[in-house]
Coordinates of C-alpha atoms and ligand atoms in Angstrom, one line a residue:
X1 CA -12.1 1.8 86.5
X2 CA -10.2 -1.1 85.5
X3 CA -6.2 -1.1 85.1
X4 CA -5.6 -0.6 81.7
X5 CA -4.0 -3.3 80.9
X6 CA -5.3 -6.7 80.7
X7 CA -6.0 -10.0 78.9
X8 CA -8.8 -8.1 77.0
X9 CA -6.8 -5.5 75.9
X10 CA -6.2 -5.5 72.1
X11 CA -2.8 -7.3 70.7
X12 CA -1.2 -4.4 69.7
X13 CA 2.1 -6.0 68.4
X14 CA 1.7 -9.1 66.6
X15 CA 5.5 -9.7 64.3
X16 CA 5.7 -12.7 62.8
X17 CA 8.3 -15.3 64.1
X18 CA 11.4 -15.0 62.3
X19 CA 13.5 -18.1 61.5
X20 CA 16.3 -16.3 63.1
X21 CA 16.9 -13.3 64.6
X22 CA 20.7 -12.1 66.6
X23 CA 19.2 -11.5 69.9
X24 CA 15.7 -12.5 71.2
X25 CA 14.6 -10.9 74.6
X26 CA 12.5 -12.2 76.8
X27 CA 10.1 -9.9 78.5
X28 CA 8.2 -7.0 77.0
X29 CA 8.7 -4.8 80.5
X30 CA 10.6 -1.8 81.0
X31 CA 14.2 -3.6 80.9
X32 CA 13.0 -5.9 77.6
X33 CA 11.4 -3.1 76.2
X34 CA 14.6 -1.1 76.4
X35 CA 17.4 -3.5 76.0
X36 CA 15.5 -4.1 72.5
X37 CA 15.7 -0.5 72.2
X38 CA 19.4 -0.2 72.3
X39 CA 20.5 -3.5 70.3
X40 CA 18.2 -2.3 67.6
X41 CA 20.2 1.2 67.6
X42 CA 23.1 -1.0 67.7
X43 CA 22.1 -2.2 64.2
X44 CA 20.7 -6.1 65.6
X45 CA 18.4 -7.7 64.5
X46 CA 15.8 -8.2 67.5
X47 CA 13.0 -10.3 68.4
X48 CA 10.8 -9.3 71.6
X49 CA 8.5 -11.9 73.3
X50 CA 6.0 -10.8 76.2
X51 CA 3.5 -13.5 76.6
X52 CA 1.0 -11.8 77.8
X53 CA 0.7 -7.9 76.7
X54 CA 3.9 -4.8 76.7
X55 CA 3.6 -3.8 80.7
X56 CA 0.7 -5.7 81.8
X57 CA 3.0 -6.5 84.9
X58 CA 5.1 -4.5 86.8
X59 CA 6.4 -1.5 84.5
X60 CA 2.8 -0.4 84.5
X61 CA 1.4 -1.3 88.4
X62 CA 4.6 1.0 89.6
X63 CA 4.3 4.0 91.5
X64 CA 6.0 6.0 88.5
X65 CA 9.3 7.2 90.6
X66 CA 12.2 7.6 88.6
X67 CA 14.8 8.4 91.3
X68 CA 18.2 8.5 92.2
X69 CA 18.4 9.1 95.9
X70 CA 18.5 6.4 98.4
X71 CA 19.1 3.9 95.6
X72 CA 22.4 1.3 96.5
X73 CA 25.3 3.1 95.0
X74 CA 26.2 0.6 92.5
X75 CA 23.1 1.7 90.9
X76 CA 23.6 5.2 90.8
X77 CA 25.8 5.7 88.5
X78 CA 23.4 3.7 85.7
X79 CA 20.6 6.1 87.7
X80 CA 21.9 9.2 86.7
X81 CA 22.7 7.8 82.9
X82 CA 19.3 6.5 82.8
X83 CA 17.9 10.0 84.1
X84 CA 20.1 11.3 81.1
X85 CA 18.2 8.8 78.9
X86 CA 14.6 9.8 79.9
X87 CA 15.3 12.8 79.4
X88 CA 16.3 12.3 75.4
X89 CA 13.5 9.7 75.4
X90 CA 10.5 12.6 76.6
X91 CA 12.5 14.6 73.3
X92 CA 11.9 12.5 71.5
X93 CA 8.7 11.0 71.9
X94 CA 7.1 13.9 73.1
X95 CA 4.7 14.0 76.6
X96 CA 2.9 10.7 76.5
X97 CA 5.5 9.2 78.9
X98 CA 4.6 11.8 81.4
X99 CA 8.3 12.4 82.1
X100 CA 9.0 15.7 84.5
X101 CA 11.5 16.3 86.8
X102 CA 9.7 17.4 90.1
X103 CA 11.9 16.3 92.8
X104 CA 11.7 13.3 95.1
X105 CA 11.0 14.2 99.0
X106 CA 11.3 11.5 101.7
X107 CA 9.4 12.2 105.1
X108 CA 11.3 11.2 108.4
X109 CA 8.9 11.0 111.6
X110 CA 12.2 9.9 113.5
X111 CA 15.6 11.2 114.5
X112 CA 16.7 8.0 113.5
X113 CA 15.0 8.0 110.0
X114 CA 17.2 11.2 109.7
X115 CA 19.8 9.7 110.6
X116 CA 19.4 7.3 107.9
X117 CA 19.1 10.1 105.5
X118 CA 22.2 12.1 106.4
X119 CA 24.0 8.6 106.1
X120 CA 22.8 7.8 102.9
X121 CA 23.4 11.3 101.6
X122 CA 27.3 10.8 103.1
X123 CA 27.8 8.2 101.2
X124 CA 26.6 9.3 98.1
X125 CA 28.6 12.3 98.3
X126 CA 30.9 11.6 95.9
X127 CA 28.2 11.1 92.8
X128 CA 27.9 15.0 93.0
X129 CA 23.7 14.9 93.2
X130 CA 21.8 17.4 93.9
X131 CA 20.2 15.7 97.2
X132 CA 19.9 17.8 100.7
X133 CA 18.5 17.5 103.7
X134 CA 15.6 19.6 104.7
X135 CA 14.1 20.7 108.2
X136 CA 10.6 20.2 109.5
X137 CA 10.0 24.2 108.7
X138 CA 11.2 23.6 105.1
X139 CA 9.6 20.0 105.1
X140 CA 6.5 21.8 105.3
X141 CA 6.9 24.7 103.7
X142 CA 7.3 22.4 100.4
X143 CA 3.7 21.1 101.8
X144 CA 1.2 23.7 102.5
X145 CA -1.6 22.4 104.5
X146 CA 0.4 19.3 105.8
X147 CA -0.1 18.7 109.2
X148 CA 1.5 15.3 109.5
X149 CA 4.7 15.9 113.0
X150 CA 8.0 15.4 110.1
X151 CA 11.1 16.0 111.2
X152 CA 12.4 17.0 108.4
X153 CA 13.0 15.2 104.7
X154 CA 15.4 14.2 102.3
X155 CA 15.1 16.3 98.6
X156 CA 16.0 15.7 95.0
X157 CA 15.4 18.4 93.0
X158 CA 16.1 16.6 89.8
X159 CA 14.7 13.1 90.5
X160 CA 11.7 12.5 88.4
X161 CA 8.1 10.9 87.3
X162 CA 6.5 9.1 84.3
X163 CA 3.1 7.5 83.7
X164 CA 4.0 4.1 83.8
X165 CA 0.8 2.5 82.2
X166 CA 1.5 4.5 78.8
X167 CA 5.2 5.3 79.2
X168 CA 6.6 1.8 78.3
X169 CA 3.4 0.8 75.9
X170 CA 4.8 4.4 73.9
X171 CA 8.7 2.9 74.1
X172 CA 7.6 0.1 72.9
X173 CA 6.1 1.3 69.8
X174 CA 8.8 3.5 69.4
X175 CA 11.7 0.1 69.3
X176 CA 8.9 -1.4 66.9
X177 CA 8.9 1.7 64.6
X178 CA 12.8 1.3 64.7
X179 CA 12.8 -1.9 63.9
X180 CA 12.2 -5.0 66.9
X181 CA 10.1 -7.7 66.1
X182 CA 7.7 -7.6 68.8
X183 CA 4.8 -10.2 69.8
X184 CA 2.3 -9.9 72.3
X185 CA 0.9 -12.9 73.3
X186 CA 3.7 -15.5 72.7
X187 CA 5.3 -16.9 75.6
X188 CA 9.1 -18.9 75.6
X189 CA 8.6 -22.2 76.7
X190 CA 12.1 -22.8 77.1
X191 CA 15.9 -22.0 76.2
X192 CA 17.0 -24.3 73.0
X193 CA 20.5 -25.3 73.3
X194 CA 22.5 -27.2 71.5
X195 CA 26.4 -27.6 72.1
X196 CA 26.0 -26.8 75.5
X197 CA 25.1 -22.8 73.9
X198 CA 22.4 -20.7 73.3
X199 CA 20.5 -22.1 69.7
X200 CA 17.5 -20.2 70.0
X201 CA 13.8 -20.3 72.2
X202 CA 11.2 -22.2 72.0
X203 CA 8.0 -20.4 71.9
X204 CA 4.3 -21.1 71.7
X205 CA 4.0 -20.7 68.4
X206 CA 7.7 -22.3 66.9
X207 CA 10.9 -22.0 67.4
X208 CA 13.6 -19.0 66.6
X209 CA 16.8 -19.5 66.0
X210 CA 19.5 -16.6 67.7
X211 CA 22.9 -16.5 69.5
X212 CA 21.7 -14.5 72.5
X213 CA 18.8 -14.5 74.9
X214 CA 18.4 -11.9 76.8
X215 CA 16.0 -12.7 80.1
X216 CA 14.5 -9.9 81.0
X217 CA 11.3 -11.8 82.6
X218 CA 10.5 -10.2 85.8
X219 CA 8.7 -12.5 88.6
X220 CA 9.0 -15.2 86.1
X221 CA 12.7 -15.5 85.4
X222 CA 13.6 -18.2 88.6
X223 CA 10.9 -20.2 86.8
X224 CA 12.5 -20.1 83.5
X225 CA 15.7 -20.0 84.2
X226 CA 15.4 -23.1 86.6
X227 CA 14.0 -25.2 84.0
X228 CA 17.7 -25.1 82.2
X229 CA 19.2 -26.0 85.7
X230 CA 20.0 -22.0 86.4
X231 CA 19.3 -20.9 89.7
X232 CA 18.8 -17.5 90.9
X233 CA 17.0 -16.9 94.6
X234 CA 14.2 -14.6 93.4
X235 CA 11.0 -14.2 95.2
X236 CA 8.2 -11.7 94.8
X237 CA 5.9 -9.9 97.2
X238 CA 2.6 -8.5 96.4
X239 CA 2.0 -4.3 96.7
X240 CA -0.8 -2.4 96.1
X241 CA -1.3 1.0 95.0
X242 CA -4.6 2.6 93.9
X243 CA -4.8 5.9 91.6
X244 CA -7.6 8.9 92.8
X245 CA -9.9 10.7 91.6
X246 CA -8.7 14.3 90.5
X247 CA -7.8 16.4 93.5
X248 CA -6.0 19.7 93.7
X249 CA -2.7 19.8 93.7
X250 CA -0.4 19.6 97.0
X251 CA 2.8 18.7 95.4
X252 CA 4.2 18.7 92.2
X253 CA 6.7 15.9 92.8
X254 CA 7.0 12.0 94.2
X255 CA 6.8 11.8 98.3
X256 CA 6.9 9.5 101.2
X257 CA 7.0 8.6 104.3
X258 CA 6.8 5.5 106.9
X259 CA 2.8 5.1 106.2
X260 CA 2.1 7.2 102.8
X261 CA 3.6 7.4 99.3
X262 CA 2.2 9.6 96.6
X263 CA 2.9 11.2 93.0
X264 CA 0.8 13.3 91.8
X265 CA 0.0 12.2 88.2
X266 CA -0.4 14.0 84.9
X267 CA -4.3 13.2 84.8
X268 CA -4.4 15.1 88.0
X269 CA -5.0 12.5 90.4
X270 CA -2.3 10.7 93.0
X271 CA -0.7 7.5 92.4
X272 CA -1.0 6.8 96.5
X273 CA 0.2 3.6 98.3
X274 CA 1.6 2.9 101.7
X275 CA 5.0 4.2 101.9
X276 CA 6.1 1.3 104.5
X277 CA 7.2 -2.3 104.2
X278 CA 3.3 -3.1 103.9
X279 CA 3.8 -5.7 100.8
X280 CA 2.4 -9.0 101.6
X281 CA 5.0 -12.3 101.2
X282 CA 3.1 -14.9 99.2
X283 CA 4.7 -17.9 99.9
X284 CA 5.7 -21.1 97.7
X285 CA 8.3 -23.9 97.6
X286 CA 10.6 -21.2 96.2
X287 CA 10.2 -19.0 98.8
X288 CA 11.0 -22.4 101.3
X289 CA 14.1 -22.7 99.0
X290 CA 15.9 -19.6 99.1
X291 CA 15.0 -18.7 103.0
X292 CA 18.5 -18.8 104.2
X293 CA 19.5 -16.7 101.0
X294 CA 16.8 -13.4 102.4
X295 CA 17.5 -14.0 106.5
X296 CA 20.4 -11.3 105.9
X297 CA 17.6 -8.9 104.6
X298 CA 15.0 -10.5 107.0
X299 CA 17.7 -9.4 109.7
X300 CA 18.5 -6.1 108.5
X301 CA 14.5 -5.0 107.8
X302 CA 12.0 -7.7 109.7
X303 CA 9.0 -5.9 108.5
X304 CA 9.7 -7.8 105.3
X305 CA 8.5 -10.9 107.2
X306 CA 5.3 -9.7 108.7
X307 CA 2.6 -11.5 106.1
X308 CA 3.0 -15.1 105.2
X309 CA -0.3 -16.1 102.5
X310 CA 0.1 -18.8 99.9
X311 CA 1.3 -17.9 96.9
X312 CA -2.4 -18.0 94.8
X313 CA -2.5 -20.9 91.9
X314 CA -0.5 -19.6 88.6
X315 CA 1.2 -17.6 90.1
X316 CA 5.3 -18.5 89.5
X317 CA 5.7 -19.7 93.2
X318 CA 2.0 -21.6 93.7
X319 CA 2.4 -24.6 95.0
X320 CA 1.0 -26.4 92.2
X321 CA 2.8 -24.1 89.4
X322 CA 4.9 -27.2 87.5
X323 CA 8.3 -26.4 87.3
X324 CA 9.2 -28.6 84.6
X325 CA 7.2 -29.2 81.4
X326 CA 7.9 -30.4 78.0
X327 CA 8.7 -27.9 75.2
X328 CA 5.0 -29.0 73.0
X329 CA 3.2 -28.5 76.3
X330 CA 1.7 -25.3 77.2
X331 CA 3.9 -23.9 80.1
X332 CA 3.3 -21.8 83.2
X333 CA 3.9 -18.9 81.5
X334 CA 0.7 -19.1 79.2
X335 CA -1.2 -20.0 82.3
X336 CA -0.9 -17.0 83.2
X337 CA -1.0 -14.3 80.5
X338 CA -0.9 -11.4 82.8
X339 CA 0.0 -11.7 87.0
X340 CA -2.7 -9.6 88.2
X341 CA -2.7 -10.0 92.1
X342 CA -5.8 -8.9 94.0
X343 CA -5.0 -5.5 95.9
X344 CA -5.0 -5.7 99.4
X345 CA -8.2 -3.2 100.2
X346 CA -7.0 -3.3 104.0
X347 CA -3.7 -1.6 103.4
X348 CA -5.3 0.9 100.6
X349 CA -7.6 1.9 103.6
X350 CA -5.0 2.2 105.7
X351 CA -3.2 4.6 102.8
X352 CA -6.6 6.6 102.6
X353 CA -6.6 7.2 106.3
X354 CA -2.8 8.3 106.5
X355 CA -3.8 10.9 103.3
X356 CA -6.3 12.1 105.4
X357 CA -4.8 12.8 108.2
X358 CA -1.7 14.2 106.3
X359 CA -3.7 16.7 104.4
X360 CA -7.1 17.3 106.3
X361 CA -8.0 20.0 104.0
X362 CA -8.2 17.6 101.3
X363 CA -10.2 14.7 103.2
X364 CA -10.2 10.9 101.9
X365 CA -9.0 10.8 98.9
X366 CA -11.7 8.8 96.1
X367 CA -10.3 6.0 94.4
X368 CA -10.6 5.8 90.8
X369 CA -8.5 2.2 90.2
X370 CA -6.8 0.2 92.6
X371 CA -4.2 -2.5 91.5
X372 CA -1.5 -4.4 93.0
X373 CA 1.7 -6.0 91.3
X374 CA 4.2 -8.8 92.3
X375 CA 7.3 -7.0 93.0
X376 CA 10.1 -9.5 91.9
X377 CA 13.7 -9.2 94.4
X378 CA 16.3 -10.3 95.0
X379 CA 18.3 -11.1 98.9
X380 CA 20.0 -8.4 98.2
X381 CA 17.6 -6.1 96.6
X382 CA 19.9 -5.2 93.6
X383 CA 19.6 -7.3 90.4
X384 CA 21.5 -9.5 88.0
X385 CA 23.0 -7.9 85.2
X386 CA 25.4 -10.2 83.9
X387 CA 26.2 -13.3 81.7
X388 CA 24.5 -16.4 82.5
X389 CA 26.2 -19.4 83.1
X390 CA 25.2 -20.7 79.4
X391 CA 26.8 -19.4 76.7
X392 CA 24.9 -16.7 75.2
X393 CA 22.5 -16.4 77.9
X394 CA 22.1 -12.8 79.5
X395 CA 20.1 -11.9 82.7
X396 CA 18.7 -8.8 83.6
X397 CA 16.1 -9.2 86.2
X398 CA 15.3 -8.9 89.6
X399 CA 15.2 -5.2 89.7
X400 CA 13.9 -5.4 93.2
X401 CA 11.0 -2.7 93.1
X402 CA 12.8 0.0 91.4
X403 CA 13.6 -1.1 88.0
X404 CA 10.8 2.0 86.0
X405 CA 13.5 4.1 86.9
X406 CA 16.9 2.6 86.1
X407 CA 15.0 0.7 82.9
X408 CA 16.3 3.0 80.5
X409 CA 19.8 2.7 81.6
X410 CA 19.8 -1.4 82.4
X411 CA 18.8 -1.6 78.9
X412 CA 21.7 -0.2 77.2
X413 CA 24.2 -1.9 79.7
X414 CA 22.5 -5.1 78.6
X415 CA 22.8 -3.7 75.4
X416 CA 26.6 -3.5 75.6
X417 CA 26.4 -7.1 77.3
X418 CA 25.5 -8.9 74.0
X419 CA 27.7 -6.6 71.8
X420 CA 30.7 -6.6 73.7
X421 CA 30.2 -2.6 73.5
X422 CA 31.8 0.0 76.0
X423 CA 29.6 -0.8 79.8
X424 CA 31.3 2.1 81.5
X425 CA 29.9 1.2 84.6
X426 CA 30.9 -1.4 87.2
X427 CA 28.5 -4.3 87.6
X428 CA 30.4 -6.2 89.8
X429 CA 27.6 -6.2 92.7
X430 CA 25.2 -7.2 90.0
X431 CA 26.7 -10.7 89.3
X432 CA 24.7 -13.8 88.6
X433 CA 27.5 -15.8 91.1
X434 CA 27.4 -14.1 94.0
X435 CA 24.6 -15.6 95.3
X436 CA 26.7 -19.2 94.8
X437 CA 30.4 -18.0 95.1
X438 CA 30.4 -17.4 99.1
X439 CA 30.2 -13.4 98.8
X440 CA 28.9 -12.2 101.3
X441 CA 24.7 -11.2 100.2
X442 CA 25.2 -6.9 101.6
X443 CA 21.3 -5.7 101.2
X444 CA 20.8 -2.4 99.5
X445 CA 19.6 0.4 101.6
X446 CA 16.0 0.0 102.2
X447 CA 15.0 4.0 101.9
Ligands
FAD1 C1 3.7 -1.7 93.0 C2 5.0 -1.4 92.5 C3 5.6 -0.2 92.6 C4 6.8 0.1 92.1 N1 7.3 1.4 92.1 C5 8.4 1.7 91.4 C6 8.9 3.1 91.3 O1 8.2 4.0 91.7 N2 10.0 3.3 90.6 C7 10.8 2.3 90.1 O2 11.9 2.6 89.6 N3 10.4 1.0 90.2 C8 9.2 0.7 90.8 N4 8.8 -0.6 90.8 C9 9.6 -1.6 90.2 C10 9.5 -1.7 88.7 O3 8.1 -1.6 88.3 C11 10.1 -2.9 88.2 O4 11.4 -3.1 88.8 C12 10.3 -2.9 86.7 O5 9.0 -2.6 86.1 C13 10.7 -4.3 86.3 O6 10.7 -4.4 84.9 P1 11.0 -5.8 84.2 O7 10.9 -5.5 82.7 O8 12.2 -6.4 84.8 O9 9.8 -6.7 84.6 P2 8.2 -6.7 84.2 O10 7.7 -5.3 84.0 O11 7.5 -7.5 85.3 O12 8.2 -7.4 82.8 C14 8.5 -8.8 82.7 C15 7.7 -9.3 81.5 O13 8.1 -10.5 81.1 C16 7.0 -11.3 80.7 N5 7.3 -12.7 80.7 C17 7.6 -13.5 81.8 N6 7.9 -14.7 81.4 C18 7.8 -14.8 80.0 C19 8.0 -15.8 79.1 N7 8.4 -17.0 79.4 N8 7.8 -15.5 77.8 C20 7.4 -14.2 77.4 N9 7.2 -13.2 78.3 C21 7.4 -13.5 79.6 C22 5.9 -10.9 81.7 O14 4.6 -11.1 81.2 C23 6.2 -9.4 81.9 O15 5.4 -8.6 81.1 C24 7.5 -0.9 91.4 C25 6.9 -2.2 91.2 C26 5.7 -2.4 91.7 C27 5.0 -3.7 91.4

């Protein structure tokens, strides 16, 4: 099967432009989708722009996780609102966004990976979750017919799933039956500023006028953003994941270890990919750039560094990707409609073979699609939330390959961002100057 979403797939939202509108967000992922969401409810008037189609990037080529534990614990408290949130989202929109809360389980082969768990779970004492560690007889009691040598796990009862691929489209609808402009196919070619302040965008099809942009553009923001002089060290890395055929079920929940991740899906199948640092670096003149910026990282978690390819032409870091163009001439990001990466067959193989020998009573598993998707990151593998240095300019990107989960709660902290609204959360570690004001970059934990 193909993935679902592509340049063929039929413009589903198609607004016309405004003249004006309070807030335009750039981005029709999970964070654009639900920022929009939340200014609408905040009584805004909206404008969303994806230039290719809702999700064709990475809110629908994730792995459908939507977890709180191991995540860096200036996250967790927007986690556990944002669990809070898909929760009143499945309400209300009913099951389409595949939402169900049935657990998280991470697979230690080590003493050490345990002891990364107990650490973790020490520190994140304090948020009161419902996280515990489990022993290799209750590891695999929780997997019948498992005969993979863990030691033991680390468990969330009431960390979830959702279907990413119709999840956000179904959101989306939702903010345009509540009133956001949305329109598919129309990429910004540019910030318009006058006054030194946000005016407006410039898009492919005209200009808007609005006080507040809200970039919310994934892999592509560092392009953007550097156009107006902005710079922000993002890079992406290229994973792949592949959905089987239907096979019965082993575990309700989300699970991984150091070679294997899997979900089981609501179709009945696994969303399966290799639960290790197996993404592949693609690199560009970006990537050249911001080196010094990821050796921290690169230190702390050298498996990051073990492919070097080219970054593939049209891509945001290719090579021959322009980084400046006029605002009449058709930009990078129209290009490129939808990044669609080739997946890398070698490691799927490799994923088929470790699902095999986890569960031999279920063999290789049958592949019904198989994708990849350009995780965007940042050094320190936790976003920007903040201001941008431009008057009017919001950034909310970077999520650093687990942004399905946190979307719905990034959204309405972005939300409170342009209002001036009630964050009640500290974003401190999520500041567009840290990676210029001589902080030290701390990586997230990388669980
Ligand atoms: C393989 C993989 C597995 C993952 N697994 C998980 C997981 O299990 N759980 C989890 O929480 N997270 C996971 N993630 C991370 C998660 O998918 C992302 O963090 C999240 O989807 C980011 O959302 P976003 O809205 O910031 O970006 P995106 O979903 O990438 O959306 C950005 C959008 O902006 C559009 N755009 C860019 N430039 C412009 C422009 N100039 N004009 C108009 N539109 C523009 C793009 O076309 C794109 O649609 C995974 C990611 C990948 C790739």
């Amino acid at each position: 099967m193909t993935f679902p979403i592509t340049d063929a797939s039929p413009i589903r939202h198609a607004a016309a432009l405004p003249a004006r509108v309070d807030v335009t967000v750039i981005g029709g992922g999970i964070i654009g989708v639900m920022t929009a969401w939340f200014l609408r409810q905040r009584g805004l008037s909206v404008l969303l722009l994806e230039k290719g189609r809702i999700a064709g990037e990475q809110s629908s080529r994730n792995w459908g996780w939507v977890r709180q534990q191991g995540r860096d614990l200036a996250e967790l408290p927007i986690m556990i609102e944002s669990l809070g949130l898909w929760k009143d989202l499945a309400a209300r929109l009913g099951d389409g966004l595949g939402f169900r809360q049935s657990g998280a389980l991470y697979l230690a082969r080590t003493d050490r990976e345990m002891a990364g768990f107990q650490e973790w779970l020490t520190s994140a004492r304090a948020f009161g979750l419902d996280t515990c560690l489990m022993s290799g007889r209750e590891t695999a009691a929780m997997l019948p017919g498992a005969v993979a040598p863990w030691k033991g796990g680390l468990w969330t009862a009431s960390d979830a799933k959702a279907e990413p691929w119709t999840a956000v489209p179904l959101l989306a609808d939702a903010a345009a039956a509540s009133g956001v402009l949305i329109r598919d196919a129309c990429a910004v070619r540019a910030l318009d500023l006058a006054a030194g302040r946000i005016a407006g965008v410039v898009t492919e099809a005209g200009r808007v006028a609005c006080d507040n942009v809200v970039v919310a553009a994934g892999a592509w923001s560092r392009l953007l953003l550097q156009r107006h002089g902005v710079r922000l060290p993002q890079l992406s890395v290229r994973a792949t994941v592949a959905e089987t055929m239907p096979m019965p079920e082993i575990f309700p929940g989300n699970a991984a270890d150091d070679t294997l991740a899997f979900r089981r899906r609501s179709d009945g199948g696994y969303t399966i990919a290799s639960g290790g640092s197996e993404d592949d670096f693609l690199i560009g003149p970006d990537a050249f750039r911001s080196f010094f910026s990821y050796l921290p990282i690169l230190r702390h978690d050298p498996r990051l560094s073990r492919f070097r390819l080219a970054a593939p032409k049209g891509f945001p870091d290719a090579w021959s990707t322009p980084r400046r163009w006029a605002e009449d001439q058709v930009s990078p990001f129209e290009a490129m409609r939808i990044l669609n990466p080739a997946p890398n067959l070698k490691t799927l193989s490799r994923v088929q073979d470790a699902f095999a020998a986890a569960f031999p009573s279920l063999g290789r598993p049958k592949l019904r699609t198989v994708w990849a998707g350009m995780i965007d990151t940042l050094p320190d593998v936790v976003p920007v939330v903040d201001h941008g240095p431009i008057p009017g300019l919001i950034i909310a990107t970077g999520m650093s390959g687990h942004g399905f989960g946190i979307g719905p709660g990034i959204g309405r902290v972005v939300a409170e961002l342009v209002t001036g609204g009630r964050i009640g959360h500290d974003l401190d570690r999520f500041r567009f100057a840290r990676f210029t004001d001589g902080s030290t970059i701390a990586p997230g934990p990388s669980l």
